[in-house]
mmCIF file of N, CA and C in Angstrom:
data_model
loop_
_atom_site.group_PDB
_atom_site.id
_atom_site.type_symbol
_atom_site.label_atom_id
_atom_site.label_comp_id
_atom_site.label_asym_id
_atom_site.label_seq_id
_atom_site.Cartn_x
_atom_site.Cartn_y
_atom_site.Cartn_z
ATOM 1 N N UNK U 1 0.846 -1.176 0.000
ATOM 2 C CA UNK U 1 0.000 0.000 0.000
ATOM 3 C C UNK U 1 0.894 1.242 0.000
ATOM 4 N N UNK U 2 1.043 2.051 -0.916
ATOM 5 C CA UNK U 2 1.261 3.361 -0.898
ATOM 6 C C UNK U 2 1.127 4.408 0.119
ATOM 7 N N UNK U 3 1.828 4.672 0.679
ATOM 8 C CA UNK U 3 1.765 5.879 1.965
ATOM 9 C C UNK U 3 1.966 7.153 1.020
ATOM 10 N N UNK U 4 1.196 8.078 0.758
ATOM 11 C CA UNK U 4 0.462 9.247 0.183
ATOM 12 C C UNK U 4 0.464 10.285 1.289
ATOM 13 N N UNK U 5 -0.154 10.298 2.571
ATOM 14 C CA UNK U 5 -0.312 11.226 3.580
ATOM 15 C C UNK U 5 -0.878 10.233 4.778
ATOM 16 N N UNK U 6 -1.242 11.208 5.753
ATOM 17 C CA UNK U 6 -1.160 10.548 7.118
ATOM 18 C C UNK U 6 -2.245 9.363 7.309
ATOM 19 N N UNK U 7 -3.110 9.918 6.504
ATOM 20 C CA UNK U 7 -3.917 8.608 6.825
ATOM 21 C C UNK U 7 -3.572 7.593 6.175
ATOM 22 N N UNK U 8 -2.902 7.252 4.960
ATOM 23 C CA UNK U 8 -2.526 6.284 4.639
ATOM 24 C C UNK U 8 -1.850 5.885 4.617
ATOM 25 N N UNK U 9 -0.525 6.384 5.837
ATOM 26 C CA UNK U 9 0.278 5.749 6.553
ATOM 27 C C UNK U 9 -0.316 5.092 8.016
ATOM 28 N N UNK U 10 -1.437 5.616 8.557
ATOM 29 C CA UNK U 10 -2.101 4.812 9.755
ATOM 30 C C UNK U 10 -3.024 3.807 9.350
ATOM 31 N N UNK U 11 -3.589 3.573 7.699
ATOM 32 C CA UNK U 11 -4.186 2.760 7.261
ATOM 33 C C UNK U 11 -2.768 1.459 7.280
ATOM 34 N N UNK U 12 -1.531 1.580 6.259
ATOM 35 C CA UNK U 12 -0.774 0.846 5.995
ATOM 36 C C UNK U 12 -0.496 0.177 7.712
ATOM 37 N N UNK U 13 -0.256 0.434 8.349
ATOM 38 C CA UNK U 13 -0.148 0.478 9.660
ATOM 39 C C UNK U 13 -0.932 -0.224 10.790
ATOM 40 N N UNK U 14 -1.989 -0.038 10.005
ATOM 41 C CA UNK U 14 -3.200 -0.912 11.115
ATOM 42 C C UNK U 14 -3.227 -2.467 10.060
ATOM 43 N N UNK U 15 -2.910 -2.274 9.113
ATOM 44 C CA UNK U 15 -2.692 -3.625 8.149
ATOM 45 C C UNK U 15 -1.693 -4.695 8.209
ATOM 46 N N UNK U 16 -0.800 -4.265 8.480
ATOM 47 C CA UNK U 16 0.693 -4.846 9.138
ATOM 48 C C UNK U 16 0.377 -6.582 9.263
ATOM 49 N N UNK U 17 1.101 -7.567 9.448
ATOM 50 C CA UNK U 17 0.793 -8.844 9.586
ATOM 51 C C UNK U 17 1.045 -8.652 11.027
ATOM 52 N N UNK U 18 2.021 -8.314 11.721
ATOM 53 C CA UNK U 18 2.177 -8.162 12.787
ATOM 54 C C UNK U 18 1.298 -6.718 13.261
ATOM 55 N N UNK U 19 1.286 -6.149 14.850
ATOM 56 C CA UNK U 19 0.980 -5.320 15.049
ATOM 57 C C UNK U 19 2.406 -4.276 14.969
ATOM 58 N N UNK U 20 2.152 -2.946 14.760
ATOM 59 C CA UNK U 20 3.117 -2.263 14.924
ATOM 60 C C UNK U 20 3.038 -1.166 15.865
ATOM 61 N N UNK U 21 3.848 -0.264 16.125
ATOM 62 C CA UNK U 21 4.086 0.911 17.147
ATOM 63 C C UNK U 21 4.801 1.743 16.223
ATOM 64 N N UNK U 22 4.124 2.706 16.215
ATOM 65 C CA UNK U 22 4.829 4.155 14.994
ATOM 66 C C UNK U 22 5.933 4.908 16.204
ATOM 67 N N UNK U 23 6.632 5.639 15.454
ATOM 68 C CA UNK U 23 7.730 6.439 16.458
ATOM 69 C C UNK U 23 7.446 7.277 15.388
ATOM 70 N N UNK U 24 7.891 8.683 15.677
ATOM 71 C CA UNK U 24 7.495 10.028 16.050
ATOM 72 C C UNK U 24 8.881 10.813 16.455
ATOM 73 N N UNK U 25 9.330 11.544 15.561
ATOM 74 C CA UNK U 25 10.918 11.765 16.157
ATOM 75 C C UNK U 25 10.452 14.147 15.613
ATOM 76 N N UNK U 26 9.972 14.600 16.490
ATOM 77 C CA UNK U 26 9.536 16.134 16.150
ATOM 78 C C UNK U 26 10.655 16.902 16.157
ATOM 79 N N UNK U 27 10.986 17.645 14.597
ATOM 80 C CA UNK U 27 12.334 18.104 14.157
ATOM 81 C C UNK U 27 11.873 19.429 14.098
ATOM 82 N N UNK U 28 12.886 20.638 14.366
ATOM 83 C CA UNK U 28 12.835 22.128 14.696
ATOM 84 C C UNK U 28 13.572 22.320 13.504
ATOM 85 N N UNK U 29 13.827 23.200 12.442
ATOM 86 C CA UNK U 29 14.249 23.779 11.716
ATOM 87 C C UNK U 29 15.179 24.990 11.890
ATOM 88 N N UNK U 30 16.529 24.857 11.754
ATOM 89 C CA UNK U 30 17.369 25.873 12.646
ATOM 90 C C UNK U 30 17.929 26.281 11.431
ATOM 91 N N UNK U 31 18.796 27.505 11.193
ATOM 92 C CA UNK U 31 19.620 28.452 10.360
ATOM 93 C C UNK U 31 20.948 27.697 10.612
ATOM 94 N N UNK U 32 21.343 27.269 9.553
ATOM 95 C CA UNK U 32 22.826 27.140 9.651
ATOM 96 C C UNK U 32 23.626 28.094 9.488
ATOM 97 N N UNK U 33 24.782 27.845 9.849
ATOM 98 C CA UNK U 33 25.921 29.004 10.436
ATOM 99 C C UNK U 33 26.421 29.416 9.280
ATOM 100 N N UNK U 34 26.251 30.929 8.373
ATOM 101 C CA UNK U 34 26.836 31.449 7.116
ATOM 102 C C UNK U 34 25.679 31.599 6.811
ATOM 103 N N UNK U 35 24.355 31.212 6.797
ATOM 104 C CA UNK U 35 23.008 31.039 5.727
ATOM 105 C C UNK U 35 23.421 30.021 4.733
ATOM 106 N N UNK U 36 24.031 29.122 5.171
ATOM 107 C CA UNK U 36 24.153 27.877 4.141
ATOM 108 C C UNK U 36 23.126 26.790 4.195
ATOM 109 N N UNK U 37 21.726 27.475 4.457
ATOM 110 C CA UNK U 37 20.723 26.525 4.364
ATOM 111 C C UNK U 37 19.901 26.407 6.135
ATOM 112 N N UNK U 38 19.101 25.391 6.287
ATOM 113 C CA UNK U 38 18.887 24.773 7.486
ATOM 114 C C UNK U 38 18.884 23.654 7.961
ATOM 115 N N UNK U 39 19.058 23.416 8.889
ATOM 116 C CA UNK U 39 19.487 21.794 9.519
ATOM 117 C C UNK U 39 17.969 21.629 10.478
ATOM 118 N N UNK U 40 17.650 19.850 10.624
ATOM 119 C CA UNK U 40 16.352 19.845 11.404
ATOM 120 C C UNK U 40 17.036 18.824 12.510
ATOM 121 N N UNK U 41 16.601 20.196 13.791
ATOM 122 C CA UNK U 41 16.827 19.447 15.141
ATOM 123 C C UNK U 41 16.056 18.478 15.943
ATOM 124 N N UNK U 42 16.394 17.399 16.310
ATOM 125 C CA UNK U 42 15.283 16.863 17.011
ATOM 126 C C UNK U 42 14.966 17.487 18.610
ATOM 127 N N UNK U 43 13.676 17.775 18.457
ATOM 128 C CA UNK U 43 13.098 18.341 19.790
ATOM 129 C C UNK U 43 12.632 17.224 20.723
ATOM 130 N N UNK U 44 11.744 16.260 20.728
ATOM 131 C CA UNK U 44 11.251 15.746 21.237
ATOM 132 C C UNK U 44 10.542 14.065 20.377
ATOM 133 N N UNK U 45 10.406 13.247 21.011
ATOM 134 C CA UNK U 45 10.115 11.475 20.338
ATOM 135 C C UNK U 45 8.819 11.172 21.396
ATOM 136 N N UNK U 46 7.704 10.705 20.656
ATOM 137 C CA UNK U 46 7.095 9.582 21.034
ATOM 138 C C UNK U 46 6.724 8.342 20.503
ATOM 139 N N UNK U 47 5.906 7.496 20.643
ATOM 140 C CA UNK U 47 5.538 6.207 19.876
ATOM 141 C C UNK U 47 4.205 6.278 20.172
ATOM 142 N N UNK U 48 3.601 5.543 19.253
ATOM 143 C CA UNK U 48 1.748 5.409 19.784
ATOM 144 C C UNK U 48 1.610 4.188 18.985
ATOM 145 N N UNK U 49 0.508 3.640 19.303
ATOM 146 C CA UNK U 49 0.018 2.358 18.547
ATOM 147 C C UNK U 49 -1.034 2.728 17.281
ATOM 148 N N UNK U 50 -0.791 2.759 16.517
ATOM 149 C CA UNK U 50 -1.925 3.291 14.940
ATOM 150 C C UNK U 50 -3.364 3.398 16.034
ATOM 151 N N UNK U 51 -4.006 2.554 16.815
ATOM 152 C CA UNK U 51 -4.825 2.481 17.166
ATOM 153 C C UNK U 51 -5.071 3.837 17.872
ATOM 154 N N UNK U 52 -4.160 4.803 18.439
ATOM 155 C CA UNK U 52 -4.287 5.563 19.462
ATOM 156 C C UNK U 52 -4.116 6.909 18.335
ATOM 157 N N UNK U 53 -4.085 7.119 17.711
ATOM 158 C CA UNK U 53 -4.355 7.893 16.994
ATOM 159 C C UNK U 53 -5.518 8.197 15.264
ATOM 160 N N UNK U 54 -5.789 9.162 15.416
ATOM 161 C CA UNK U 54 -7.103 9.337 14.551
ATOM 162 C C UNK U 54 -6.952 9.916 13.309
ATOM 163 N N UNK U 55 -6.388 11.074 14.089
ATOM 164 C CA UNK U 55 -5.641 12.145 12.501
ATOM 165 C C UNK U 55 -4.076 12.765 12.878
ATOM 166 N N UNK U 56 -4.227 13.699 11.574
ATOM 167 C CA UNK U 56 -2.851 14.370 11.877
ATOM 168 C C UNK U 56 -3.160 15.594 12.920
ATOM 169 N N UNK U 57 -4.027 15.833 12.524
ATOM 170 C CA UNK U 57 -4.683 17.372 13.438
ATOM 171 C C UNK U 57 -4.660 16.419 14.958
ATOM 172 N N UNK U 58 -5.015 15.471 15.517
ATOM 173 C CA UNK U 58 -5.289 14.878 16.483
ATOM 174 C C UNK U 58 -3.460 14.660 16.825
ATOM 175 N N UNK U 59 -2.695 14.223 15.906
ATOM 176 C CA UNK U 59 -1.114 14.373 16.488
ATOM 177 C C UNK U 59 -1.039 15.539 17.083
ATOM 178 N N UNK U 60 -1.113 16.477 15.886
ATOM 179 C CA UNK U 60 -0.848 18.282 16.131
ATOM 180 C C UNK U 60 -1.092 18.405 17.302
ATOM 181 N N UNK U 61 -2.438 18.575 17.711
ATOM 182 C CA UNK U 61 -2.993 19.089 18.519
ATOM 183 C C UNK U 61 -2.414 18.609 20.175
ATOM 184 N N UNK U 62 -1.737 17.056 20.470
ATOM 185 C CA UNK U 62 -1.509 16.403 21.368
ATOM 186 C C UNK U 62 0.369 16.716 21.224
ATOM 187 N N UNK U 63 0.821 16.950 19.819
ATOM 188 C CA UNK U 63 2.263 17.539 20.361
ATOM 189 C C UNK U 63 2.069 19.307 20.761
ATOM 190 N N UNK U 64 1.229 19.658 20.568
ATOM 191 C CA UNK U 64 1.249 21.359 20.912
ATOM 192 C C UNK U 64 0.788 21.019 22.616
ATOM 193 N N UNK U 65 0.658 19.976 23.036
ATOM 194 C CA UNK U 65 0.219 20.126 24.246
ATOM 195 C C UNK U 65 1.438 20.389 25.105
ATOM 196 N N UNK U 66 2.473 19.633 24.845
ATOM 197 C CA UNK U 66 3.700 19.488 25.068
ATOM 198 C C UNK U 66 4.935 20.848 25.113
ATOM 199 N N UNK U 67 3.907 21.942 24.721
ATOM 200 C CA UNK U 67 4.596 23.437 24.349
ATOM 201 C C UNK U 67 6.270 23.391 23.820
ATOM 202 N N UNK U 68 6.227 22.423 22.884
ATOM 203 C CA UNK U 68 7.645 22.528 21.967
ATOM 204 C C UNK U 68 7.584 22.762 20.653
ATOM 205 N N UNK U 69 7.881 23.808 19.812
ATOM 206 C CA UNK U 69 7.711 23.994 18.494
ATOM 207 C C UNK U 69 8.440 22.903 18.349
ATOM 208 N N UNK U 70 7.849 22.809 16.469
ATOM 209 C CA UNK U 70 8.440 21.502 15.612
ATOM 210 C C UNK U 70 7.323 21.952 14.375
ATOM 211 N N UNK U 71 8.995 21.492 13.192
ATOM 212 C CA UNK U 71 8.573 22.060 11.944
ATOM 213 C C UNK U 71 8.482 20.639 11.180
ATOM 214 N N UNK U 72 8.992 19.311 11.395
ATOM 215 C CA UNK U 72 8.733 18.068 10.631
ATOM 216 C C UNK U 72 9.171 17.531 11.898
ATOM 217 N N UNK U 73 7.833 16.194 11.459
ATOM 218 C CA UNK U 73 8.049 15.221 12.528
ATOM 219 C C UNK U 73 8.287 13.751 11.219
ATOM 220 N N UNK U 74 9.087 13.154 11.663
ATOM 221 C CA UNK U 74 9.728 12.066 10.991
ATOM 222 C C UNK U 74 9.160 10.773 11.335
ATOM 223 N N UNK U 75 8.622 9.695 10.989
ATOM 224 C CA UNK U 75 8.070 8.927 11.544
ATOM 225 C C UNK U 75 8.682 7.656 10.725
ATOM 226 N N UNK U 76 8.208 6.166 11.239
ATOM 227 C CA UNK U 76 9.147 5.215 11.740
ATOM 228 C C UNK U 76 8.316 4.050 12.167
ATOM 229 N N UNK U 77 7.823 2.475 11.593
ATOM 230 C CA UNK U 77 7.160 1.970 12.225
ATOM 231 C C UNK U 77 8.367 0.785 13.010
ATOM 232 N N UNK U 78 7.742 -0.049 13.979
ATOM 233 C CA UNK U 78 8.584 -0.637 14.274
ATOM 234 C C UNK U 78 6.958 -1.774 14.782
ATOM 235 N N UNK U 79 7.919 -3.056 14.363
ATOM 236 C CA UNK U 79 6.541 -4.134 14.076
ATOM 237 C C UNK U 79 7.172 -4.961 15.322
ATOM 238 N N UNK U 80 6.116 -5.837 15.278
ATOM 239 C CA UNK U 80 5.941 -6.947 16.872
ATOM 240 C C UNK U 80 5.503 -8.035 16.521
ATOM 241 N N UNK U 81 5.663 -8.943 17.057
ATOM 242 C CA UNK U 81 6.060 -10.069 16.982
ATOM 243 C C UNK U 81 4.879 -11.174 17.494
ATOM 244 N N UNK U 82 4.213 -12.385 17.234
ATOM 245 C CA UNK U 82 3.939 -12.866 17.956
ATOM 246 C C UNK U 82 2.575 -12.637 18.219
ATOM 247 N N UNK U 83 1.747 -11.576 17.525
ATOM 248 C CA UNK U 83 0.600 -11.091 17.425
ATOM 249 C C UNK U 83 0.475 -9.849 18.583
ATOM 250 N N UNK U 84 1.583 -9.630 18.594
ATOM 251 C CA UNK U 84 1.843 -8.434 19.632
ATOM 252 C C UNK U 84 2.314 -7.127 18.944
ATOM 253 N N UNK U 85 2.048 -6.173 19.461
ATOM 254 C CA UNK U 85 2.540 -4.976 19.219
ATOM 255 C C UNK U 85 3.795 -4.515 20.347
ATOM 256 N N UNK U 86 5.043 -4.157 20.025
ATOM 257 C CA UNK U 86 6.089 -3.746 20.575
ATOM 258 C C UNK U 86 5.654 -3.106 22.054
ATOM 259 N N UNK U 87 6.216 -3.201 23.273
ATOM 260 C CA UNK U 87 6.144 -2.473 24.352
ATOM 261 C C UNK U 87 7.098 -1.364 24.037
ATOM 262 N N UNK U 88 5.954 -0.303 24.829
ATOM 263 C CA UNK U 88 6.477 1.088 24.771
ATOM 264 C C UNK U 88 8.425 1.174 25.412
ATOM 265 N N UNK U 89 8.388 0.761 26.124
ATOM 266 C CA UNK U 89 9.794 0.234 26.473
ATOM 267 C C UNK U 89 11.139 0.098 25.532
ATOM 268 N N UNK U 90 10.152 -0.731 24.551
ATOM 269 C CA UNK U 90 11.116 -1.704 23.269
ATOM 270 C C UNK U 90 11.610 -0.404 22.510
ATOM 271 N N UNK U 91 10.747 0.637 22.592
ATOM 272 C CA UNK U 91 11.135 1.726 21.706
ATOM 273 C C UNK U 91 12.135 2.913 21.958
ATOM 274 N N UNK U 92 12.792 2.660 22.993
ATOM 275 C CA UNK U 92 13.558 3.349 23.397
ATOM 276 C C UNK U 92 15.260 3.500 22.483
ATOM 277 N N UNK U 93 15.184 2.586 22.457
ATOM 278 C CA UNK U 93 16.507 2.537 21.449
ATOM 279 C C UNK U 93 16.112 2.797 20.031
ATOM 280 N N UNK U 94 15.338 2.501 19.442
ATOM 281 C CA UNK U 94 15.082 2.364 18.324
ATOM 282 C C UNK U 94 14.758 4.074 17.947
ATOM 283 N N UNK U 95 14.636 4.689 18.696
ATOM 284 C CA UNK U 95 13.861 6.094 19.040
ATOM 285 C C UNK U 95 15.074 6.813 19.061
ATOM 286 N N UNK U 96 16.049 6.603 19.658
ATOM 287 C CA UNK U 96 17.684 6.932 19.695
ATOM 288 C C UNK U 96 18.392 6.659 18.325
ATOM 289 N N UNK U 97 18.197 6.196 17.972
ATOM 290 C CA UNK U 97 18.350 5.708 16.499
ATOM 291 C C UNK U 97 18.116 6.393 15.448
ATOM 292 N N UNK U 98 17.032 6.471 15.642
ATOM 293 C CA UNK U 98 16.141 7.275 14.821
ATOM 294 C C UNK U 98 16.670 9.227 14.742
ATOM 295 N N UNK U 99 16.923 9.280 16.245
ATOM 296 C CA UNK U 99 17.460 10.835 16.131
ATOM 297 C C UNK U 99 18.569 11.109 15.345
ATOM 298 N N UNK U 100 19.914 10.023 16.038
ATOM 299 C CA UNK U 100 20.669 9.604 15.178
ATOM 300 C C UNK U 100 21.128 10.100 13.878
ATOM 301 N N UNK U 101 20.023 9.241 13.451
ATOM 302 C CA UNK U 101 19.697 8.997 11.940
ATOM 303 C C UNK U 101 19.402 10.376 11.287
ATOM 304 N N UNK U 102 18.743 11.518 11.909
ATOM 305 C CA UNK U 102 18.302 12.613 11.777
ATOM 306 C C UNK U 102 19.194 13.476 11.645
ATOM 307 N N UNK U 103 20.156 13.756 12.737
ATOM 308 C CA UNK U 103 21.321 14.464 13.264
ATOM 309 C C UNK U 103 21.957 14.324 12.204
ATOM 310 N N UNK U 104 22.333 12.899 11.469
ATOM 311 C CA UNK U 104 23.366 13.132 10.748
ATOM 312 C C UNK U 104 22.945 12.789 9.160
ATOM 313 N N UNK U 105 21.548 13.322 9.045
ATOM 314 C CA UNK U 105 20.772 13.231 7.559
ATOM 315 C C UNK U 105 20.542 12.147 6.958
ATOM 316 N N UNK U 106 20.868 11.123 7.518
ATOM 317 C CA UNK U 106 20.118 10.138 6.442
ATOM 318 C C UNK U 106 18.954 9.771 7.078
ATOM 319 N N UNK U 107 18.084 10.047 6.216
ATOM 320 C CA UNK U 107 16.555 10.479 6.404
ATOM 321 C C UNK U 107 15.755 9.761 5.362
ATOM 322 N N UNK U 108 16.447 9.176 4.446
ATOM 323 C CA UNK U 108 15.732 8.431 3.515
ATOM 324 C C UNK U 108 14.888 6.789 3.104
ATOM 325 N N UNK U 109 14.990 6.886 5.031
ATOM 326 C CA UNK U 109 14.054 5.420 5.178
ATOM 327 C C UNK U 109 12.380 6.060 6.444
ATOM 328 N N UNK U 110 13.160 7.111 6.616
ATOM 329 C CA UNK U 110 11.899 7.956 7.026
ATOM 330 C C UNK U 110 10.826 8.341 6.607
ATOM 331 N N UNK U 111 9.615 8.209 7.223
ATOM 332 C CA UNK U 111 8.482 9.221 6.645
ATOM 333 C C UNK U 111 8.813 10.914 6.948
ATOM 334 N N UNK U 112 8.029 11.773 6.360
ATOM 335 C CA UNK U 112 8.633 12.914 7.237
ATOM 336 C C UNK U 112 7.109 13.810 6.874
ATOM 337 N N UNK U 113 6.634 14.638 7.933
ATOM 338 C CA UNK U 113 5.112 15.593 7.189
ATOM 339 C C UNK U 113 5.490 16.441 8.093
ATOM 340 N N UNK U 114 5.264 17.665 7.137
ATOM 341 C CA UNK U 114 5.506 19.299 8.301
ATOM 342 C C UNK U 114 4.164 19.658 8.974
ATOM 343 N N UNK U 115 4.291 20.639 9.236
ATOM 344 C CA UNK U 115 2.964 20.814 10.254
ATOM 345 C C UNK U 115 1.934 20.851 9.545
ATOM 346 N N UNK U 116 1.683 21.099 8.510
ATOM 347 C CA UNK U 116 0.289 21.012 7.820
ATOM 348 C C UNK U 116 -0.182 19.580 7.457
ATOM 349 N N UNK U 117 0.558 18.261 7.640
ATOM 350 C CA UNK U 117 0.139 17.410 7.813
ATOM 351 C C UNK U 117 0.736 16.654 6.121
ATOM 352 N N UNK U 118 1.531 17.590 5.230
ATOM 353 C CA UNK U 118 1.700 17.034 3.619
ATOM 354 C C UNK U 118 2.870 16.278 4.230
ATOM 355 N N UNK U 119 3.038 15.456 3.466
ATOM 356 C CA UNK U 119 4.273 14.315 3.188
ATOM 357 C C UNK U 119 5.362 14.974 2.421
ATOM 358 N N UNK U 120 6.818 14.920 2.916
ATOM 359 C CA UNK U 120 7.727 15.486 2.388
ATOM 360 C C UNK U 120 8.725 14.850 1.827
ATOM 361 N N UNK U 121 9.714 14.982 0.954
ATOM 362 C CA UNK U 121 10.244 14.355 0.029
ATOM 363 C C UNK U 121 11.704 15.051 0.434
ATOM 364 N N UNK U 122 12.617 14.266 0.949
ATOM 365 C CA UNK U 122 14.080 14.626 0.843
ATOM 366 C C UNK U 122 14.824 14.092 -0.218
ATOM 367 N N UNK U 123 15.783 15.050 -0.914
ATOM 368 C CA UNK U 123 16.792 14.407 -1.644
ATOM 369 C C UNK U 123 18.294 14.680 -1.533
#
């Protein structure tokens, strides 16, 4: 299935053979040093189960609760085993990883949608 935008990444998601747990890695958009562009910081990570979420406005709205700007949030499924969905626990490393992965740009196994909820395309 084609992931297009948010819902049809929580559709692909609730389909899974296994259950999965999405991660959530919320990136700040900073000025690099000279104006040679911008770099995206990670602010803050959670995980949720497809089930626990509805929309993107329903993300939005539950990371603004959190009072941390963020200009792309990067997302990440991580599947379970066994007819299980991953413990919140399990995601701790994988979540570290993931920043990682951010920090030092390779970003191209990532999902990524800015605040308006569109799907973004790195190259």
């Amino acid at each position: 299935m084609p992931i297009t935008d948010y819902a049809s990444l929580l559709r692909s998601a609730r389909s899974q053979q296994q259950p999965q747990r999405l991660l959530f890695t919320f990136t700040q958009a900073q000025a690099q040093p000279g104006g040679q562009g911008k770099s995206l910081t990670p602010v803050m990570c959670a995980d949720k189960l497809p089930e626990e979420l509805d929309s993107f406005e329903a993300l939005k709205e539950e990371s603004t609760r959190m009072q941390t700007h963020w200009d792309v949030v990067f997302v990440a499924g991580l599947g379970g085993k066994d007819g299980q969905a991953p413990a919140a626990q399990e995601c701790e490393a994988p979540l570290r990883a993931m920043v990682v992965a951010i920090e030092q740009g390779r970003v191209d196994t990532l999902l990524a949608f800015d605040r308006s909820g569109d799907l973004l395309r790195f190259s």
